[in-house]
PDB file of C-alpha atoms in Angstrom:
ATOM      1  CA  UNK X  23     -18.323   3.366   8.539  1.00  0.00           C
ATOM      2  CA  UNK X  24     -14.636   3.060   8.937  1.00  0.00           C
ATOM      3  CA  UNK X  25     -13.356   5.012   5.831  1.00  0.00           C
ATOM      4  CA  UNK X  26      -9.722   7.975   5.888  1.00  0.00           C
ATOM      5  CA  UNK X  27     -10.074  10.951   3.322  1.00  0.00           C
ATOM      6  CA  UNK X  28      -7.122  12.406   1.396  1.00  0.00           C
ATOM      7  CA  UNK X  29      -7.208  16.034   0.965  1.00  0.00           C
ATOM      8  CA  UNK X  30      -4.788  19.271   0.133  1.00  0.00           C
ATOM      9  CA  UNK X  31      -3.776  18.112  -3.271  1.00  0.00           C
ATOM     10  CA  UNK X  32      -3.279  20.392  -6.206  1.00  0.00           C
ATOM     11  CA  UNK X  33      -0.669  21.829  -8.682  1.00  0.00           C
ATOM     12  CA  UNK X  34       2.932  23.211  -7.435  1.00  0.00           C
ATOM     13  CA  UNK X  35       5.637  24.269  -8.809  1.00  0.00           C
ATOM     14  CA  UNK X  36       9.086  22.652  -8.235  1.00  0.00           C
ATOM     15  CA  UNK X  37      10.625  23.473  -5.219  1.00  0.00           C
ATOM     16  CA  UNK X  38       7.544  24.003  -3.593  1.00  0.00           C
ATOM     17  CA  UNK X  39       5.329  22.612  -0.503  1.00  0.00           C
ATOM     18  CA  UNK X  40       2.390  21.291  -0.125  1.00  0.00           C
ATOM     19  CA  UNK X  41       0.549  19.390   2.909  1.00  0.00           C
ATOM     20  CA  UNK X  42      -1.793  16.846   2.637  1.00  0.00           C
ATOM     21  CA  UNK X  43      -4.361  15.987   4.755  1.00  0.00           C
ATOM     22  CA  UNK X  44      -6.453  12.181   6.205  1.00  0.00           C
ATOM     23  CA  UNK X  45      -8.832  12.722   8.057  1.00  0.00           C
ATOM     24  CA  UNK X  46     -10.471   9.173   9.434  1.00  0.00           C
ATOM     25  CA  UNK X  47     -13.501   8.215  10.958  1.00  0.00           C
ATOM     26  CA  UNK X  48     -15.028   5.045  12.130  1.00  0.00           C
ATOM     27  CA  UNK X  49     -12.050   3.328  14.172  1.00  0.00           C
ATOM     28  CA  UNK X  50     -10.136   4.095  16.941  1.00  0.00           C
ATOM     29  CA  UNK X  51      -7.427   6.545  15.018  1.00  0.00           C
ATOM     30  CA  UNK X  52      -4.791   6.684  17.997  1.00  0.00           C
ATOM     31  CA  UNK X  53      -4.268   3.171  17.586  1.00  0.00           C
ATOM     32  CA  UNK X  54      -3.280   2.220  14.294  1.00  0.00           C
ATOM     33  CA  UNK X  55       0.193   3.026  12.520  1.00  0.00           C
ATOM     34  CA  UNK X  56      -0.770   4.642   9.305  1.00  0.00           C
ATOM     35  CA  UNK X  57       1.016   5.132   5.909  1.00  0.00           C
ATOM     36  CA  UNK X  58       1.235   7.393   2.659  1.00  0.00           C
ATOM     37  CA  UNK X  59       1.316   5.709  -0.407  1.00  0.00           C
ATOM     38  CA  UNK X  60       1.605   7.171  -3.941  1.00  0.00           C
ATOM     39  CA  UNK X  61       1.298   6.258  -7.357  1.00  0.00           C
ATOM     40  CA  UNK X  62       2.768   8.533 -10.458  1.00  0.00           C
ATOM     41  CA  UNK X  63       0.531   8.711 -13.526  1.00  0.00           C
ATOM     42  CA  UNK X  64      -0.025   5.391 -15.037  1.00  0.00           C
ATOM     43  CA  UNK X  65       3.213   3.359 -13.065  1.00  0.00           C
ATOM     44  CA  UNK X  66       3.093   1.805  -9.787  1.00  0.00           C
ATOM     45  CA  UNK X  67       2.977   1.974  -6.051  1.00  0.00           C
ATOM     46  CA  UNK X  68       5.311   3.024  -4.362  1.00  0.00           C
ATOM     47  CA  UNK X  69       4.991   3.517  -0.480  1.00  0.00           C
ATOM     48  CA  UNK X  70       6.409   7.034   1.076  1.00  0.00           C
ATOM     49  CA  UNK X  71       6.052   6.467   4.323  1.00  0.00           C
ATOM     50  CA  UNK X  72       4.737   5.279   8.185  1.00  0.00           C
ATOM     51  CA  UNK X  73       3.826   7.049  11.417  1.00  0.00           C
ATOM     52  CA  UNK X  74       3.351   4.429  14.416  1.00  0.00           C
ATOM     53  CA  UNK X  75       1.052   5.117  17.177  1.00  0.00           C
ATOM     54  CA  UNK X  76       1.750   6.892  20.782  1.00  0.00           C
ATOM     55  CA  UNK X  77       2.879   3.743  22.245  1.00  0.00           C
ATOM     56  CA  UNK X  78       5.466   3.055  19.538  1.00  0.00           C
ATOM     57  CA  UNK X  79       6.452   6.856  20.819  1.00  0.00           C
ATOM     58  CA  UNK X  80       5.053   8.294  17.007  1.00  0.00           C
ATOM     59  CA  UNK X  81       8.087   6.957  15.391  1.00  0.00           C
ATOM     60  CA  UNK X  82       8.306   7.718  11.583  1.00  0.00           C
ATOM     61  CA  UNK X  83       9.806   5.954   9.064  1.00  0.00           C
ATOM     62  CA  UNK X  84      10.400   7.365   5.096  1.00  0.00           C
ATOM     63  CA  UNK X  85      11.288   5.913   1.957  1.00  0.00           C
ATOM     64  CA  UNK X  86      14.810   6.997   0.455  1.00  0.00           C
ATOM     65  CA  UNK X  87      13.105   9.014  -2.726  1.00  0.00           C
ATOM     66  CA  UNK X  88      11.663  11.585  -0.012  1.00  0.00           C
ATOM     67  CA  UNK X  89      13.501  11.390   3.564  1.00  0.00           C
ATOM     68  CA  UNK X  90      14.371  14.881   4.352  1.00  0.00           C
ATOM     69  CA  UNK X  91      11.767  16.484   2.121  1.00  0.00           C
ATOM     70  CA  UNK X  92       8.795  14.733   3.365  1.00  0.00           C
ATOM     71  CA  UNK X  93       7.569  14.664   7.153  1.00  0.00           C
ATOM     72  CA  UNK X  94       4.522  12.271   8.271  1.00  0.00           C
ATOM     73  CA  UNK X  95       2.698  14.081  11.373  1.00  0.00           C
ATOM     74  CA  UNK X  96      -0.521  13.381  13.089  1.00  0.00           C
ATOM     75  CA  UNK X  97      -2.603  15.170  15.698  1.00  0.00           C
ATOM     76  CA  UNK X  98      -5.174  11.933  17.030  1.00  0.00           C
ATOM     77  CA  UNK X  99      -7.151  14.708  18.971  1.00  0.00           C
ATOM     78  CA  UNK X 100      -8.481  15.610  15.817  1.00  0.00           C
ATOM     79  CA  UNK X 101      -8.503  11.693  13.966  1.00  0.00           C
ATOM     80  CA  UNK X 102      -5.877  13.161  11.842  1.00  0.00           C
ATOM     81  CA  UNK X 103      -2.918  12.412   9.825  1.00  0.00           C
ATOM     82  CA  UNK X 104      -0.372  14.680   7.608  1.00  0.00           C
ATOM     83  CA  UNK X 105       1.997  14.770   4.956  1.00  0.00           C
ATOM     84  CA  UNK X 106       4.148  17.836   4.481  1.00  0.00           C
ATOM     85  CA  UNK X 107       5.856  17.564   1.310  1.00  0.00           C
ATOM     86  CA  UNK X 108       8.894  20.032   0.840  1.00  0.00           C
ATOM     87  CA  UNK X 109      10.943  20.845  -1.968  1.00  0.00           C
ATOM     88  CA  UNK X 110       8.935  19.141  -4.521  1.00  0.00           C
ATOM     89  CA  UNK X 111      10.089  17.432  -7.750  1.00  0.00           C
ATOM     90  CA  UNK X 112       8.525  16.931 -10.782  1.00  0.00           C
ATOM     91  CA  UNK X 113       8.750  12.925 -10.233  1.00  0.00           C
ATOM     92  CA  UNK X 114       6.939  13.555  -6.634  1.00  0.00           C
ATOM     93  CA  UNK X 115       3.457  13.787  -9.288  1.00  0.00           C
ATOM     94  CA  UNK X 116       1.098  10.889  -8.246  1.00  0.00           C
ATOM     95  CA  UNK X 117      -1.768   9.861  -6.161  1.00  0.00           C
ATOM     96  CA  UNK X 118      -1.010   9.969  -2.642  1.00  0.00           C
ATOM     97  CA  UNK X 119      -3.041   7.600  -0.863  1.00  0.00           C
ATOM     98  CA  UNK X 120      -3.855   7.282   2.981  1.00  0.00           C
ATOM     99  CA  UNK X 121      -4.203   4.296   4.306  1.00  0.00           C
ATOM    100  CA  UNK X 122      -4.803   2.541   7.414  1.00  0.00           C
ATOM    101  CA  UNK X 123      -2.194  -0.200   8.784  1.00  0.00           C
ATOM    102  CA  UNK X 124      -3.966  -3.446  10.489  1.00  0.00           C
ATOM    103  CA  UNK X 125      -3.485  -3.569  14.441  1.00  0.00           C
ATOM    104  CA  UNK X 126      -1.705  -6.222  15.640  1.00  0.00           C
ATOM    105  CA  UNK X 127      -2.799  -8.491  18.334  1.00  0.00           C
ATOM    106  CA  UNK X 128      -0.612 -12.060  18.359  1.00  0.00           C
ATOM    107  CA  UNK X 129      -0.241 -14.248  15.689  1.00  0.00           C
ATOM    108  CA  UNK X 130       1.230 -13.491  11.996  1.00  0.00           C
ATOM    109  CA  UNK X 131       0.793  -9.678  11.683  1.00  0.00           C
ATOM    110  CA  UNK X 132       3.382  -8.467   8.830  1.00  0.00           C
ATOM    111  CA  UNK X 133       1.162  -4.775   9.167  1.00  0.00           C
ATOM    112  CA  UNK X 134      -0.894  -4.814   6.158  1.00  0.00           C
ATOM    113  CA  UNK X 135      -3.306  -1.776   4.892  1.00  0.00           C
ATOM    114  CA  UNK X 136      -6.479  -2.473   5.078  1.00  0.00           C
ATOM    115  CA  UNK X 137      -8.408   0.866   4.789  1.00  0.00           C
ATOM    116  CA  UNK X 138      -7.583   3.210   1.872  1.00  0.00           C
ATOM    117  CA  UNK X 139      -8.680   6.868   0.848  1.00  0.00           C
ATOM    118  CA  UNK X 140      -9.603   7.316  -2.819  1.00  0.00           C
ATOM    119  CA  UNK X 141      -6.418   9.511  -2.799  1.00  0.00           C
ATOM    120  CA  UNK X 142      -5.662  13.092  -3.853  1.00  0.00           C
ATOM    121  CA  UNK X 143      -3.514  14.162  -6.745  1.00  0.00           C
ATOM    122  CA  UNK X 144      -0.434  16.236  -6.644  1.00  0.00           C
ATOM    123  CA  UNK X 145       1.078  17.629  -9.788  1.00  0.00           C
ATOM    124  CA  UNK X 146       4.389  19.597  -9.390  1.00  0.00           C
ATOM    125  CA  UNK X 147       5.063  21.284 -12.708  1.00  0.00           C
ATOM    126  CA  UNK X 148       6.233  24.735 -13.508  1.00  0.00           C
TER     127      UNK X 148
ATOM    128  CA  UNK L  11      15.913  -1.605   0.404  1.00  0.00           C
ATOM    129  CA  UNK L  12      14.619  -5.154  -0.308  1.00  0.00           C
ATOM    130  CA  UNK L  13      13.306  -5.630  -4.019  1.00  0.00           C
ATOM    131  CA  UNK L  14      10.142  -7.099  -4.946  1.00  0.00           C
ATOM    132  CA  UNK L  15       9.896  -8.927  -8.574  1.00  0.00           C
ATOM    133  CA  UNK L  16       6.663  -9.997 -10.084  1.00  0.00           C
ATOM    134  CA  UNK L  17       6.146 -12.088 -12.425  1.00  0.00           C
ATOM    135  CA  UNK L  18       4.540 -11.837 -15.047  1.00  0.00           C
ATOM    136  CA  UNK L  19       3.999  -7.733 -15.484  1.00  0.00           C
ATOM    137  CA  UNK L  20       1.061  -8.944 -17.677  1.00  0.00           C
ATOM    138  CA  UNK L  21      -1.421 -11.986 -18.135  1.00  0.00           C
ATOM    139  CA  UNK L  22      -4.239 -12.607 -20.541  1.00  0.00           C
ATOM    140  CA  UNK L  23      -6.569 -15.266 -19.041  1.00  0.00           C
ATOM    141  CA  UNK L  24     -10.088 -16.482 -19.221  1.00  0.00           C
ATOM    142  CA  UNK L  25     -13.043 -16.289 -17.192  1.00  0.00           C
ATOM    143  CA  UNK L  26     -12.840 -19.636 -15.401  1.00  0.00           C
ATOM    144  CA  UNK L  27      -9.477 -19.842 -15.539  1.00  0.00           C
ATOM    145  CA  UNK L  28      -6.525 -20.779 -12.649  1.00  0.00           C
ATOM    146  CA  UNK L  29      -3.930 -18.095 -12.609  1.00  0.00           C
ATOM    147  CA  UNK L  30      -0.774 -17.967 -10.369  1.00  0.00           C
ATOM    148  CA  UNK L  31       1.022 -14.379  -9.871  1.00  0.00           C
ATOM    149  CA  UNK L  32       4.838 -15.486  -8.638  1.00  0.00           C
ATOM    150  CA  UNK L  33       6.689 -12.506  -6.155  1.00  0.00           C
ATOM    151  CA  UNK L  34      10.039 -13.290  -5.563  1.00  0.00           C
ATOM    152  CA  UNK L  35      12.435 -10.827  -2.686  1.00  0.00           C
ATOM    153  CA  UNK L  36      15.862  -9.677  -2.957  1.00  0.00           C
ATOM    154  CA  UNK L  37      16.215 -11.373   0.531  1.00  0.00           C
ATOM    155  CA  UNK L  38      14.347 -13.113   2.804  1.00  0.00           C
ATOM    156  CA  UNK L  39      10.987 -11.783   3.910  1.00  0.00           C
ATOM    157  CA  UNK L  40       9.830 -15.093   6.219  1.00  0.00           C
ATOM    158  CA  UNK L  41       6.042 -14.306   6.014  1.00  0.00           C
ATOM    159  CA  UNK L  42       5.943 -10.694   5.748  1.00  0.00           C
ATOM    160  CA  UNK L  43       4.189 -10.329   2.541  1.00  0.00           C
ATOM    161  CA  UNK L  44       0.920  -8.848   1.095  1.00  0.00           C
ATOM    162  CA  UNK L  45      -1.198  -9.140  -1.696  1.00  0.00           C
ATOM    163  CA  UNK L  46      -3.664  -6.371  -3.234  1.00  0.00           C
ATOM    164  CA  UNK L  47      -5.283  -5.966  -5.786  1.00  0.00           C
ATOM    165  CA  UNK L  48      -6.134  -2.176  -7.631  1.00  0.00           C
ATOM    166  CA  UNK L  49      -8.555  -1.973 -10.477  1.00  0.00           C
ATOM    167  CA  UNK L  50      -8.656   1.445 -12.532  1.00  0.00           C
ATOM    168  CA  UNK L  51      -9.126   4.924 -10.771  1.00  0.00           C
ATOM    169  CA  UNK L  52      -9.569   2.653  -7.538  1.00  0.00           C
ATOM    170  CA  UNK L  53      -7.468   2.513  -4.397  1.00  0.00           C
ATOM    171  CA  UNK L  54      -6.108  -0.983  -3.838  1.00  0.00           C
ATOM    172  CA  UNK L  55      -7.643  -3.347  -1.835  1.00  0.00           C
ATOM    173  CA  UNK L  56      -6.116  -6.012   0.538  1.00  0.00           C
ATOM    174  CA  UNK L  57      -6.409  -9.727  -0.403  1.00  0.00           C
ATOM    175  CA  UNK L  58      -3.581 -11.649   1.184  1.00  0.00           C
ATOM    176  CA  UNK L  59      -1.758 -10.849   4.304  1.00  0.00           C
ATOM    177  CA  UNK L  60       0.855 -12.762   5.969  1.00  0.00           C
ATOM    178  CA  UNK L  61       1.356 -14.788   2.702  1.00  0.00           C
ATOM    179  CA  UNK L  62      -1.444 -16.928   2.999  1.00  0.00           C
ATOM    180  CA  UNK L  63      -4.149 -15.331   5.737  1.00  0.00           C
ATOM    181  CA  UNK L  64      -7.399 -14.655   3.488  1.00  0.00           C
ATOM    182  CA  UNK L  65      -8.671 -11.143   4.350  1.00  0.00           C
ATOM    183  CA  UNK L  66     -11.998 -10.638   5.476  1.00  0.00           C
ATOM    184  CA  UNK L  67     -14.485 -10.444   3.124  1.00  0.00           C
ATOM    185  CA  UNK L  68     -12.403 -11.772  -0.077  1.00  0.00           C
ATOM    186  CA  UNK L  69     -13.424 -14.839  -1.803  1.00  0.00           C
ATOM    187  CA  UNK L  70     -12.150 -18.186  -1.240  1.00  0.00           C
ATOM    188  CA  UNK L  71     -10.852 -18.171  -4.801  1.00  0.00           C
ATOM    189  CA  UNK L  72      -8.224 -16.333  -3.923  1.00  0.00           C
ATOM    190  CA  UNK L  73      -5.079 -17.486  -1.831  1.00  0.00           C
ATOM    191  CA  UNK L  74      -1.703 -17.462  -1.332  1.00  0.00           C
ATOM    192  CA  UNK L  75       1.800 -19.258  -0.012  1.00  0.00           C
ATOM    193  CA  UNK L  76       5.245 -19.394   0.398  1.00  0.00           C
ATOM    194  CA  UNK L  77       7.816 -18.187   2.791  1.00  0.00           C
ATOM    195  CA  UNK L  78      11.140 -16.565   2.676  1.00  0.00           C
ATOM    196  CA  UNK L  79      11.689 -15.116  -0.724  1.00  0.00           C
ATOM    197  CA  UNK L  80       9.459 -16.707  -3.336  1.00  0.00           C
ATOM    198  CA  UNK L  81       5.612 -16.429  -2.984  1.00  0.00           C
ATOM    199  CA  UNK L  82       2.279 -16.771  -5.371  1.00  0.00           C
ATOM    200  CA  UNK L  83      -1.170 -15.726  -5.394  1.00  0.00           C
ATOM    201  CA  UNK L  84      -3.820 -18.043  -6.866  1.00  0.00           C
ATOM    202  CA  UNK L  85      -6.960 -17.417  -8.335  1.00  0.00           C
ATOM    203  CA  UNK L  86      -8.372 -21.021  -8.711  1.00  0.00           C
ATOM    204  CA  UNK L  87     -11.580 -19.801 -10.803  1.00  0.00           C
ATOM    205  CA  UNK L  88     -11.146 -16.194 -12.670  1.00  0.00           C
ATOM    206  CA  UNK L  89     -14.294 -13.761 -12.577  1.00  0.00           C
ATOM    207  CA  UNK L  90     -15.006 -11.022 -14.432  1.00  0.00           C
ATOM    208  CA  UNK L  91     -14.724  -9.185 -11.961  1.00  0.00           C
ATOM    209  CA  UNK L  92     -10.906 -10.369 -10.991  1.00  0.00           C
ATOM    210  CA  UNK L  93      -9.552  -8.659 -13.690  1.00  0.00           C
ATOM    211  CA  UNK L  94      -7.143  -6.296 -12.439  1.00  0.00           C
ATOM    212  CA  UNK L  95      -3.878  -5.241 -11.448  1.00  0.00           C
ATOM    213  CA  UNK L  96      -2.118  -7.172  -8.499  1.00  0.00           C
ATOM    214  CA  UNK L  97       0.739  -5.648  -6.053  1.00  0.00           C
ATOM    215  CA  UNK L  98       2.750  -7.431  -3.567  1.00  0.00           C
ATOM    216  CA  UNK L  99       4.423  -5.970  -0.867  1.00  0.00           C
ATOM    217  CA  UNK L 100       6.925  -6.880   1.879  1.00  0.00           C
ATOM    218  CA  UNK L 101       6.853  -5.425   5.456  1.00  0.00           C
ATOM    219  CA  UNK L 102      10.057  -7.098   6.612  1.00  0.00           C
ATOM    220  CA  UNK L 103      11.613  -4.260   6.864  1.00  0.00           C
ATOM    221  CA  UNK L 104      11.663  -0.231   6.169  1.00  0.00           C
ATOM    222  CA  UNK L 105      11.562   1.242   3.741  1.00  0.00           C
ATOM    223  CA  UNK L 106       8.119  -1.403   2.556  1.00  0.00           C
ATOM    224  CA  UNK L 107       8.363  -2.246  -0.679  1.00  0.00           C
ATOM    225  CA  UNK L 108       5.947  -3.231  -3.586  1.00  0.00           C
ATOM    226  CA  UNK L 109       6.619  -5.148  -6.608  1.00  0.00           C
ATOM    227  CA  UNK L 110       6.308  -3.530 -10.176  1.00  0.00           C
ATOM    228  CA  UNK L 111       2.531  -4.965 -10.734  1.00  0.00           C
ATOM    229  CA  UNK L 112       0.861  -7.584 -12.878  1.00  0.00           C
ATOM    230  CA  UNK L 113      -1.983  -6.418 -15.237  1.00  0.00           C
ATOM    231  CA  UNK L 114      -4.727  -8.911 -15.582  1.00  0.00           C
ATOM    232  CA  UNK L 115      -6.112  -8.707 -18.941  1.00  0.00           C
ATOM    233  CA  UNK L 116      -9.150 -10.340 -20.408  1.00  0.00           C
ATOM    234  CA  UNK L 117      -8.321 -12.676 -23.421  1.00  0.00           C
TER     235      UNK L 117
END
Protein backbone atom coordinates (compact mmCIF):
# COMPACT_ATOMS: atom_id res chain seq x y z
CA UNK A 1 0.00 0.00 0.00
CA UNK A 2 1.49 3.27 -0.96
CA UNK A 3 0.68 5.44 2.16
CA UNK A 4 3.67 8.48 4.11
CA UNK A 5 3.22 8.84 8.02
CA UNK A 6 3.64 12.15 9.87
CA UNK A 7 5.25 11.89 13.14
CA UNK A 8 7.27 14.12 15.96
CA UNK A 9 4.45 16.45 16.68
CA UNK A 10 3.65 17.81 20.08
CA UNK A 11 3.52 21.01 22.25
CA UNK A 12 6.54 23.72 22.26
CA UNK A 13 7.07 26.63 23.52
CA UNK A 14 7.90 29.74 21.40
CA UNK A 15 11.19 29.93 20.27
CA UNK A 16 11.57 26.42 20.25
CA UNK A 17 12.33 23.35 17.73
CA UNK A 18 10.82 20.63 16.82
CA UNK A 19 11.40 17.96 13.86
CA UNK A 20 8.95 16.16 12.19
CA UNK A 21 9.14 13.07 10.69
CA UNK A 22 7.39 10.96 7.02
CA UNK A 23 8.21 8.02 6.80
CA UNK A 24 6.72 6.33 3.32
CA UNK A 25 6.23 3.05 2.11
CA UNK A 26 4.84 1.51 -0.96
CA UNK A 27 6.54 3.63 -3.88
CA UNK A 28 9.75 4.27 -4.98
CA UNK A 29 10.63 7.26 -2.27
CA UNK A 30 13.93 8.54 -4.10
CA UNK A 31 11.90 9.51 -6.88
CA UNK A 32 9.26 11.76 -6.04
CA UNK A 33 9.64 15.56 -4.89
CA UNK A 34 7.74 15.74 -1.69
CA UNK A 35 6.10 18.62 0.30
CA UNK A 36 4.95 19.84 3.89
CA UNK A 37 1.75 21.24 4.11
CA UNK A 38 -0.01 22.71 7.18
CA UNK A 39 -3.20 23.81 8.29
CA UNK A 40 -3.77 26.12 11.65
CA UNK A 41 -6.81 25.22 13.74
CA UNK A 42 -9.96 25.60 11.85
CA UNK A 43 -8.38 28.02 8.67
CA UNK A 44 -6.79 26.81 5.63
CA UNK A 45 -3.92 25.27 3.79
CA UNK A 46 -1.22 26.68 3.45
CA UNK A 47 1.86 24.86 1.83
CA UNK A 48 5.47 25.24 3.75
CA UNK A 49 7.48 23.73 1.58
CA UNK A 50 9.27 21.17 -1.30
CA UNK A 51 12.33 18.93 -1.42
CA UNK A 52 13.00 17.61 -5.15
CA UNK A 53 14.61 14.37 -5.75
CA UNK A 54 18.55 13.48 -6.29
CA UNK A 55 18.36 14.26 -9.85
CA UNK A 56 16.90 17.74 -9.32
CA UNK A 57 20.29 17.79 -6.96
CA UNK A 58 17.68 17.82 -3.54
CA UNK A 59 16.85 21.35 -4.20
CA UNK A 60 14.47 22.92 -1.55
CA UNK A 61 12.16 25.43 -1.88
CA UNK A 62 10.15 27.35 1.34
CA UNK A 63 7.32 29.50 1.69
CA UNK A 64 8.07 33.21 2.92
CA UNK A 65 6.14 32.65 6.54
CA UNK A 66 9.05 30.05 7.42
CA UNK A 67 12.32 30.40 5.10
CA UNK A 68 15.13 30.56 7.48
CA UNK A 69 13.36 28.86 10.36
CA UNK A 70 12.25 25.82 8.63
CA UNK A 71 14.62 23.26 6.71
CA UNK A 72 13.05 20.26 4.52
CA UNK A 73 15.70 17.23 4.62
CA UNK A 74 15.43 13.69 3.55
CA UNK A 75 17.60 10.61 3.92
CA UNK A 76 15.90 8.05 0.85
CA UNK A 77 18.15 5.23 2.39
CA UNK A 78 15.76 5.11 5.01
CA UNK A 79 12.23 6.17 2.73
CA UNK A 80 12.39 9.25 4.74
CA UNK A 81 11.55 12.82 4.80
CA UNK A 82 12.05 15.78 7.54
CA UNK A 83 10.97 18.96 8.72
CA UNK A 84 13.07 20.82 11.24
CA UNK A 85 11.15 23.63 12.48
CA UNK A 86 13.26 26.36 14.39
CA UNK A 87 12.33 29.24 16.29
CA UNK A 88 8.74 28.52 16.50
CA UNK A 89 5.80 30.98 16.65
CA UNK A 90 2.67 30.74 18.06
CA UNK A 91 0.99 31.12 14.39
CA UNK A 92 3.38 28.03 13.24
CA UNK A 93 0.22 25.81 15.32
CA UNK A 94 -1.43 23.52 12.66
CA UNK A 95 -1.47 20.19 11.07
CA UNK A 96 1.52 19.54 9.17
CA UNK A 97 0.83 17.22 6.52
CA UNK A 98 3.26 15.05 4.31
CA UNK A 99 2.51 14.51 1.15
CA UNK A 100 3.68 12.94 -1.89
CA UNK A 101 4.19 15.09 -5.26
CA UNK A 102 3.07 13.12 -8.65
CA UNK A 103 6.16 12.08 -10.92
CA UNK A 104 6.28 13.51 -14.02
CA UNK A 105 6.68 11.70 -17.21
CA UNK A 106 5.57 14.05 -20.49
CA UNK A 107 2.50 15.61 -20.94
CA UNK A 108 0.67 18.30 -18.53
CA UNK A 109 2.34 17.65 -15.12
CA UNK A 110 1.80 20.99 -12.93
CA UNK A 111 3.24 18.47 -9.73
CA UNK A 112 0.18 17.72 -7.88
CA UNK A 113 -0.01 15.70 -4.35
CA UNK A 114 -1.42 12.77 -4.60
CA UNK A 115 -0.53 10.79 -1.41
CA UNK A 116 -1.16 12.43 2.00
CA UNK A 117 -0.35 11.46 5.74
CA UNK A 118 -3.22 11.96 8.20
CA UNK A 119 -0.84 14.67 9.60
CA UNK A 120 0.59 15.42 13.05
CA UNK A 121 -0.22 18.39 15.20
CA UNK A 122 2.11 20.99 16.47
CA UNK A 123 1.05 23.44 19.11
CA UNK A 124 3.64 26.15 20.09
CA UNK A 125 2.30 27.87 23.19
CA UNK A 126 4.00 28.91 26.34
CA UNK B 1 3.77 35.07 -4.37
CA UNK B 2 0.83 34.49 -6.78
CA UNK B 3 -2.71 34.73 -5.02
CA UNK B 4 -5.37 32.32 -5.33
CA UNK B 5 -9.19 33.64 -4.88
CA UNK B 6 -12.10 31.35 -4.53
CA UNK B 7 -15.20 31.96 -4.96
CA UNK B 8 -17.63 31.46 -3.13
CA UNK B 9 -15.93 30.73 0.60
CA UNK B 10 -19.33 28.98 1.15
CA UNK B 11 -22.24 27.16 -0.81
CA UNK B 12 -25.43 25.54 0.33
CA UNK B 13 -26.60 23.08 -2.37
CA UNK B 14 -28.69 20.03 -2.82
CA UNK B 15 -28.14 16.52 -3.35
CA UNK B 16 -28.53 16.35 -7.13
CA UNK B 17 -27.51 19.52 -7.68
CA UNK B 18 -24.75 21.22 -10.40
CA UNK B 19 -22.31 23.34 -8.53
CA UNK B 20 -19.38 25.38 -10.04
CA UNK B 21 -16.40 26.50 -7.55
CA UNK B 22 -14.66 29.65 -9.64
CA UNK B 23 -10.49 30.12 -8.73
CA UNK B 24 -9.23 33.05 -10.15
CA UNK B 25 -4.84 33.93 -9.95
CA UNK B 26 -3.16 37.07 -9.31
CA UNK B 27 -1.32 36.23 -12.63
CA UNK B 28 -1.23 33.82 -15.05
CA UNK B 29 -0.92 30.18 -14.08
CA UNK B 30 -1.40 28.56 -17.93
CA UNK B 31 -2.52 25.07 -16.65
CA UNK B 32 -0.80 24.74 -13.48
CA UNK B 33 -3.67 24.31 -11.23
CA UNK B 34 -5.16 21.71 -8.78
CA UNK B 35 -8.20 20.85 -7.25
CA UNK B 36 -8.77 18.89 -3.79
CA UNK B 37 -11.07 18.34 -1.87
CA UNK B 38 -10.72 17.89 2.39
CA UNK B 39 -13.65 16.72 4.40
CA UNK B 40 -13.39 17.08 8.37
CA UNK B 41 -10.34 15.65 10.39
CA UNK B 42 -9.30 14.23 6.83
CA UNK B 43 -6.23 14.98 4.75
CA UNK B 44 -7.20 16.36 1.35
CA UNK B 45 -7.54 14.41 -1.48
CA UNK B 46 -6.63 15.17 -5.18
CA UNK B 47 -9.47 15.62 -7.74
CA UNK B 48 -8.27 17.80 -10.57
CA UNK B 49 -4.81 18.21 -11.81
CA UNK B 50 -3.63 20.17 -14.65
CA UNK B 51 -7.01 22.07 -14.66
CA UNK B 52 -8.97 19.58 -16.23
CA UNK B 53 -7.04 15.90 -16.00
CA UNK B 54 -9.57 13.70 -13.80
CA UNK B 55 -7.48 11.87 -11.16
CA UNK B 56 -7.58 8.33 -10.89
CA UNK B 57 -10.17 6.91 -9.14
CA UNK B 58 -12.54 10.17 -8.82
CA UNK B 59 -15.88 10.19 -10.32
CA UNK B 60 -16.80 11.47 -13.58
CA UNK B 61 -19.00 14.01 -11.84
CA UNK B 62 -16.38 15.92 -11.13
CA UNK B 63 -14.26 18.13 -13.63
CA UNK B 64 -12.63 21.04 -14.33
CA UNK B 65 -11.32 23.94 -17.00
CA UNK B 66 -9.81 26.96 -17.79
CA UNK B 67 -6.40 28.30 -18.41
CA UNK B 68 -4.39 31.25 -17.43
CA UNK B 69 -5.96 32.91 -14.48
CA UNK B 70 -9.62 32.00 -14.11
CA UNK B 71 -10.62 28.30 -13.56
CA UNK B 72 -13.84 26.17 -12.12
CA UNK B 73 -14.56 22.91 -10.78
CA UNK B 74 -17.90 21.25 -11.57
CA UNK B 75 -19.83 18.86 -9.84
CA UNK B 76 -22.59 18.05 -12.46
CA UNK B 77 -24.69 15.78 -9.89
CA UNK B 78 -23.98 16.54 -5.94
CA UNK B 79 -23.75 13.37 -3.54
CA UNK B 80 -23.93 13.16 -0.17
CA UNK B 81 -20.96 12.31 0.00
CA UNK B 82 -19.46 15.56 -2.01
CA UNK B 83 -20.07 17.67 0.68
CA UNK B 84 -16.96 19.18 1.66
CA UNK B 85 -14.44 21.71 1.57
CA UNK B 86 -12.61 22.39 -1.85
CA UNK B 87 -8.88 23.95 -2.27
CA UNK B 88 -7.23 25.02 -5.35
CA UNK B 89 -3.79 25.40 -5.80
CA UNK B 90 -1.28 26.74 -8.36
CA UNK B 91 2.18 25.18 -9.05
CA UNK B 92 3.32 27.85 -11.49
CA UNK B 93 5.63 28.91 -9.47
CA UNK B 94 7.31 28.83 -5.74
CA UNK B 95 6.24 29.52 -3.20
CA UNK B 96 2.64 27.06 -4.31
CA UNK B 97 -0.17 28.59 -3.32
CA UNK B 98 -3.79 27.57 -2.27
CA UNK B 99 -6.87 29.52 -2.34
CA UNK B 100 -8.80 30.43 0.96
CA UNK B 101 -11.39 27.31 0.56
CA UNK B 102 -15.04 26.84 -0.25
CA UNK B 103 -17.24 25.01 2.36
CA UNK B 104 -19.86 22.85 0.83
CA UNK B 105 -22.80 22.83 2.98
CA UNK B 106 -25.91 20.75 2.81
CA UNK B 107 -29.15 22.89 2.36
Amino acid sequence: EVQVVESGGGLVQPGGSLRLSCAASGFTFSDHYMDWVRQAPGKGLEWVGRIKNKANSYTTEYAASVKGRFTISRDDSKNSLYLQMNSLKTEDTAVYYCARVVLCSGGRCPRPMDVWGEGTTVAVSS
Amino acid sequence: DIQMTQSPSSLSASVGDRVTITCRASQSINYYLNWYQQKPGKAPKLLIYAASSLQSGVPSSFSGSGSGTDFTLTISSLQPEDFATYYCQQTYSAPSTFGQGTNLEIK
